[in-house]
């Protein structure tokens, strides 16, 4: 992660430190200047060391998370003060208000905001939903990232989901950060998730081996182990596959595509394979980790009425419910419609970096209604 943005991290550290030294410290005592740059050098050394990591993130995230926390508490305030000081005395006084607010935001997002689970309730009506499924309840959750999500939150998620007495549970990928071993301590707990029609899942980008720097054979082995972990929990993996859910003589279909992202993300979704044998009159709930696939592939290539996705985490940062990703016309959080066809993107539960501000972890209870 640091290696991918190495130059940016160095600039964030060095530019404000050099600017502040030149403007306020260069004529001070030598020991004061030395103390200032000891902190700078420590951050630079840590950045260089983390950039040597072959994998996307280290297996043990403790030190990286501490580094990122200190970046938020030390480096970010320097950037704020440097910028504000460009506007003279009023700017410097403004920074004395902004910096404490920044510290509060960093600490809240790191220790409180990433643990406050929300349960959202959504009703969606469709004219072609079979009558027998009016009131059908789906609990949708995503992006558990068990390697860095607090255990207490994972337990709360399981308890909250089971408390909904759902007909079906849908998990839309990113169970782990990097390696399947992260899942092992939680298998017994996650296996207790229960719904009348079972737990269905698809692979997210982190569930593959793209963040693991191994050989092709090693990556294949790790992906196979990942699937085995979920099979052991009795979760039904829908790798470009579908199953029918029946009520009386009526049925709906729950289908799943493998991750189908853009750019560097895995592009393995196969709609024809996922819906093979279905006629266009069937009601389909599609699970797909990456919401970008909805407009790019699902809408033009099939008739799935409801698509459930995750992946974005709502950026783990929102301003009064507004997700900055929406500037890029991204489907990043909540409900999107095209006619009667719907996409719901959940903000998920966790993240590789355990930080959330204005974007609480969530599970979503979706009730289907006959229009």
PDB file of C-alpha atoms in Angstrom, residues 97-228:
ATOM      1  CA  UNK A  97      -9.198  25.794  15.549  1.00  0.00           C
ATOM      2  CA  UNK A  98      -8.841  23.338  12.660  1.00  0.00           C
ATOM      3  CA  UNK A  99      -5.991  21.270  14.120  1.00  0.00           C
ATOM      4  CA  UNK A 100      -7.822  20.222  17.338  1.00  0.00           C
ATOM      5  CA  UNK A 101     -10.837  19.316  15.179  1.00  0.00           C
ATOM      6  CA  UNK A 102      -8.529  17.248  12.975  1.00  0.00           C
ATOM      7  CA  UNK A 103      -7.093  15.437  16.005  1.00  0.00           C
ATOM      8  CA  UNK A 104     -10.612  14.730  17.235  1.00  0.00           C
ATOM      9  CA  UNK A 105     -11.655  13.382  13.817  1.00  0.00           C
ATOM     10  CA  UNK A 106      -8.585  11.122  13.539  1.00  0.00           C
ATOM     11  CA  UNK A 107      -9.027   9.702  17.045  1.00  0.00           C
ATOM     12  CA  UNK A 108     -12.787   9.277  16.656  1.00  0.00           C
ATOM     13  CA  UNK A 109     -12.467   7.548  13.285  1.00  0.00           C
ATOM     14  CA  UNK A 110      -9.703   5.256  14.539  1.00  0.00           C
ATOM     15  CA  UNK A 111     -11.214   4.163  17.852  1.00  0.00           C
ATOM     16  CA  UNK A 112     -14.971   4.843  17.826  1.00  0.00           C
ATOM     17  CA  UNK A 113     -16.364   5.479  14.343  1.00  0.00           C
ATOM     18  CA  UNK A 114     -15.061   2.134  13.040  1.00  0.00           C
ATOM     19  CA  UNK A 115     -16.963   0.229  15.740  1.00  0.00           C
ATOM     20  CA  UNK A 116     -20.437   1.831  15.734  1.00  0.00           C
ATOM     21  CA  UNK A 117     -22.559  -0.653  13.785  1.00  0.00           C
ATOM     22  CA  UNK A 118     -25.706   0.590  12.051  1.00  0.00           C
ATOM     23  CA  UNK A 119     -28.609  -1.574  10.913  1.00  0.00           C
ATOM     24  CA  UNK A 120     -30.384  -0.070   7.910  1.00  0.00           C
ATOM     25  CA  UNK A 121     -33.848  -1.116   6.743  1.00  0.00           C
ATOM     26  CA  UNK A 122     -34.828  -0.717   3.084  1.00  0.00           C
ATOM     27  CA  UNK A 123     -38.041  -1.714   1.260  1.00  0.00           C
ATOM     28  CA  UNK A 124     -37.876  -2.300  -2.501  1.00  0.00           C
ATOM     29  CA  UNK A 125     -40.967  -2.912  -4.630  1.00  0.00           C
ATOM     30  CA  UNK A 126     -40.966  -4.749  -7.970  1.00  0.00           C
ATOM     31  CA  UNK A 127     -43.902  -5.435 -10.291  1.00  0.00           C
ATOM     32  CA  UNK A 128     -42.443  -8.791 -11.397  1.00  0.00           C
ATOM     33  CA  UNK A 129     -41.717 -10.153  -7.916  1.00  0.00           C
ATOM     34  CA  UNK A 130     -43.749 -13.349  -7.367  1.00  0.00           C
ATOM     35  CA  UNK A 131     -46.565 -12.862  -4.840  1.00  0.00           C
ATOM     36  CA  UNK A 132     -45.169 -15.598  -2.609  1.00  0.00           C
ATOM     37  CA  UNK A 133     -42.050 -13.461  -2.006  1.00  0.00           C
ATOM     38  CA  UNK A 134     -43.845 -10.305  -0.904  1.00  0.00           C
ATOM     39  CA  UNK A 135     -42.150  -9.486   2.416  1.00  0.00           C
ATOM     40  CA  UNK A 136     -39.059 -11.618   1.694  1.00  0.00           C
ATOM     41  CA  UNK A 137     -36.166 -10.365   3.850  1.00  0.00           C
ATOM     42  CA  UNK A 138     -32.525 -10.312   2.743  1.00  0.00           C
ATOM     43  CA  UNK A 139     -29.730  -9.243   5.087  1.00  0.00           C
ATOM     44  CA  UNK A 140     -26.915  -7.811   3.002  1.00  0.00           C
ATOM     45  CA  UNK A 141     -23.427  -7.271   4.402  1.00  0.00           C
ATOM     46  CA  UNK A 142     -20.014  -6.953   2.832  1.00  0.00           C
ATOM     47  CA  UNK A 143     -16.305  -6.189   3.251  1.00  0.00           C
ATOM     48  CA  UNK A 144     -15.786  -7.833   6.628  1.00  0.00           C
ATOM     49  CA  UNK A 145     -11.961  -7.680   6.334  1.00  0.00           C
ATOM     50  CA  UNK A 146     -11.536  -9.916   9.374  1.00  0.00           C
ATOM     51  CA  UNK A 147      -7.756  -9.353   9.457  1.00  0.00           C
ATOM     52  CA  UNK A 148      -8.191  -5.784  10.747  1.00  0.00           C
ATOM     53  CA  UNK A 149     -11.811  -5.486  11.907  1.00  0.00           C
ATOM     54  CA  UNK A 150     -12.172  -5.537  15.718  1.00  0.00           C
ATOM     55  CA  UNK A 151     -13.379  -8.906  16.991  1.00  0.00           C
ATOM     56  CA  UNK A 152     -16.048  -7.204  19.093  1.00  0.00           C
ATOM     57  CA  UNK A 153     -17.538  -5.667  15.948  1.00  0.00           C
ATOM     58  CA  UNK A 154     -17.523  -8.992  14.090  1.00  0.00           C
ATOM     59  CA  UNK A 155     -19.419 -10.570  16.993  1.00  0.00           C
ATOM     60  CA  UNK A 156     -21.897  -7.707  16.994  1.00  0.00           C
ATOM     61  CA  UNK A 157     -22.409  -8.128  13.237  1.00  0.00           C
ATOM     62  CA  UNK A 158     -23.174 -11.837  13.645  1.00  0.00           C
ATOM     63  CA  UNK A 159     -25.573 -11.219  16.541  1.00  0.00           C
ATOM     64  CA  UNK A 160     -27.329  -8.393  14.694  1.00  0.00           C
ATOM     65  CA  UNK A 161     -27.740 -10.411  11.490  1.00  0.00           C
ATOM     66  CA  UNK A 162     -29.122 -13.431  13.320  1.00  0.00           C
ATOM     67  CA  UNK A 163     -31.457 -11.141  15.227  1.00  0.00           C
ATOM     68  CA  UNK A 164     -33.114 -10.100  11.956  1.00  0.00           C
ATOM     69  CA  UNK A 165     -34.491 -13.627  11.350  1.00  0.00           C
ATOM     70  CA  UNK A 166     -33.817 -13.172   7.642  1.00  0.00           C
ATOM     71  CA  UNK A 167     -34.984 -15.389   4.820  1.00  0.00           C
ATOM     72  CA  UNK A 168     -31.574 -15.087   3.143  1.00  0.00           C
ATOM     73  CA  UNK A 169     -28.167 -13.656   4.031  1.00  0.00           C
ATOM     74  CA  UNK A 170     -26.045 -12.203   1.217  1.00  0.00           C
ATOM     75  CA  UNK A 171     -22.340 -11.466   1.686  1.00  0.00           C
ATOM     76  CA  UNK A 172     -20.797  -9.607  -1.239  1.00  0.00           C
ATOM     77  CA  UNK A 173     -17.099 -10.265  -0.782  1.00  0.00           C
ATOM     78  CA  UNK A 174     -13.837  -9.179   0.849  1.00  0.00           C
ATOM     79  CA  UNK A 175     -13.913 -11.510   3.816  1.00  0.00           C
ATOM     80  CA  UNK A 176     -10.147 -11.136   4.287  1.00  0.00           C
ATOM     81  CA  UNK A 177      -7.357  -8.635   3.593  1.00  0.00           C
ATOM     82  CA  UNK A 178      -4.615 -10.835   2.149  1.00  0.00           C
ATOM     83  CA  UNK A 179      -4.431 -14.463   3.345  1.00  0.00           C
ATOM     84  CA  UNK A 180      -7.064 -17.107   4.165  1.00  0.00           C
ATOM     85  CA  UNK A 181      -5.425 -17.699   7.556  1.00  0.00           C
ATOM     86  CA  UNK A 182      -7.045 -14.455   8.714  1.00  0.00           C
ATOM     87  CA  UNK A 183     -10.433 -16.200   8.559  1.00  0.00           C
ATOM     88  CA  UNK A 184      -9.532 -19.222  10.692  1.00  0.00           C
ATOM     89  CA  UNK A 185     -10.042 -17.576  14.131  1.00  0.00           C
ATOM     90  CA  UNK A 186     -13.552 -16.499  13.062  1.00  0.00           C
ATOM     91  CA  UNK A 187     -14.785 -19.584  11.192  1.00  0.00           C
ATOM     92  CA  UNK A 188     -16.704 -21.020  14.101  1.00  0.00           C
ATOM     93  CA  UNK A 189     -18.366 -17.676  14.809  1.00  0.00           C
ATOM     94  CA  UNK A 190     -19.243 -16.917  11.176  1.00  0.00           C
ATOM     95  CA  UNK A 191     -20.631 -20.427  10.736  1.00  0.00           C
ATOM     96  CA  UNK A 192     -23.364 -19.517  13.235  1.00  0.00           C
ATOM     97  CA  UNK A 193     -24.963 -17.106  10.745  1.00  0.00           C
ATOM     98  CA  UNK A 194     -28.389 -18.547  10.002  1.00  0.00           C
ATOM     99  CA  UNK A 195     -31.200 -17.757   7.584  1.00  0.00           C
ATOM    100  CA  UNK A 196     -34.125 -19.808   6.323  1.00  0.00           C
ATOM    101  CA  UNK A 197     -32.645 -20.094   2.819  1.00  0.00           C
ATOM    102  CA  UNK A 198     -28.987 -19.971   3.823  1.00  0.00           C
ATOM    103  CA  UNK A 199     -25.958 -17.717   3.429  1.00  0.00           C
ATOM    104  CA  UNK A 200     -24.819 -16.866  -0.110  1.00  0.00           C
ATOM    105  CA  UNK A 201     -21.501 -15.264  -1.002  1.00  0.00           C
ATOM    106  CA  UNK A 202     -19.275 -14.118  -3.852  1.00  0.00           C
ATOM    107  CA  UNK A 203     -15.573 -13.337  -4.089  1.00  0.00           C
ATOM    108  CA  UNK A 204     -14.292  -9.778  -3.632  1.00  0.00           C
ATOM    109  CA  UNK A 205     -10.992  -8.441  -4.923  1.00  0.00           C
ATOM    110  CA  UNK A 206      -9.286  -9.122  -1.563  1.00  0.00           C
ATOM    111  CA  UNK A 207     -10.519 -12.724  -1.591  1.00  0.00           C
ATOM    112  CA  UNK A 208      -8.311 -13.469  -4.570  1.00  0.00           C
ATOM    113  CA  UNK A 209      -4.512 -13.391  -4.289  1.00  0.00           C
ATOM    114  CA  UNK A 210      -3.837 -10.036  -5.943  1.00  0.00           C
ATOM    115  CA  UNK A 211      -2.403  -8.604  -2.712  1.00  0.00           C
ATOM    116  CA  UNK A 212      -0.133 -11.599  -2.090  1.00  0.00           C
ATOM    117  CA  UNK A 213       3.308 -11.593  -3.762  1.00  0.00           C
ATOM    118  CA  UNK A 214       3.611 -15.309  -4.466  1.00  0.00           C
ATOM    119  CA  UNK A 215       4.075 -17.484  -7.514  1.00  0.00           C
ATOM    120  CA  UNK A 216       1.175 -18.448  -9.746  1.00  0.00           C
ATOM    121  CA  UNK A 217       0.864 -21.818  -8.013  1.00  0.00           C
ATOM    122  CA  UNK A 218       0.974 -20.187  -4.583  1.00  0.00           C
ATOM    123  CA  UNK A 219      -1.731 -17.709  -5.559  1.00  0.00           C
ATOM    124  CA  UNK A 220      -3.942 -20.517  -6.900  1.00  0.00           C
ATOM    125  CA  UNK A 221      -3.453 -22.458  -3.665  1.00  0.00           C
ATOM    126  CA  UNK A 222      -4.385 -19.468  -1.514  1.00  0.00           C
ATOM    127  CA  UNK A 223      -7.537 -18.791  -3.555  1.00  0.00           C
ATOM    128  CA  UNK A 224      -8.560 -22.436  -3.260  1.00  0.00           C
ATOM    129  CA  UNK A 225      -8.028 -22.265   0.508  1.00  0.00           C
ATOM    130  CA  UNK A 226     -10.151 -19.108   0.641  1.00  0.00           C
ATOM    131  CA  UNK A 227     -13.064 -20.879  -1.001  1.00  0.00           C
ATOM    132  CA  UNK A 228     -12.584 -23.868   1.311  1.00  0.00           C
TER     133      UNK A 228
END
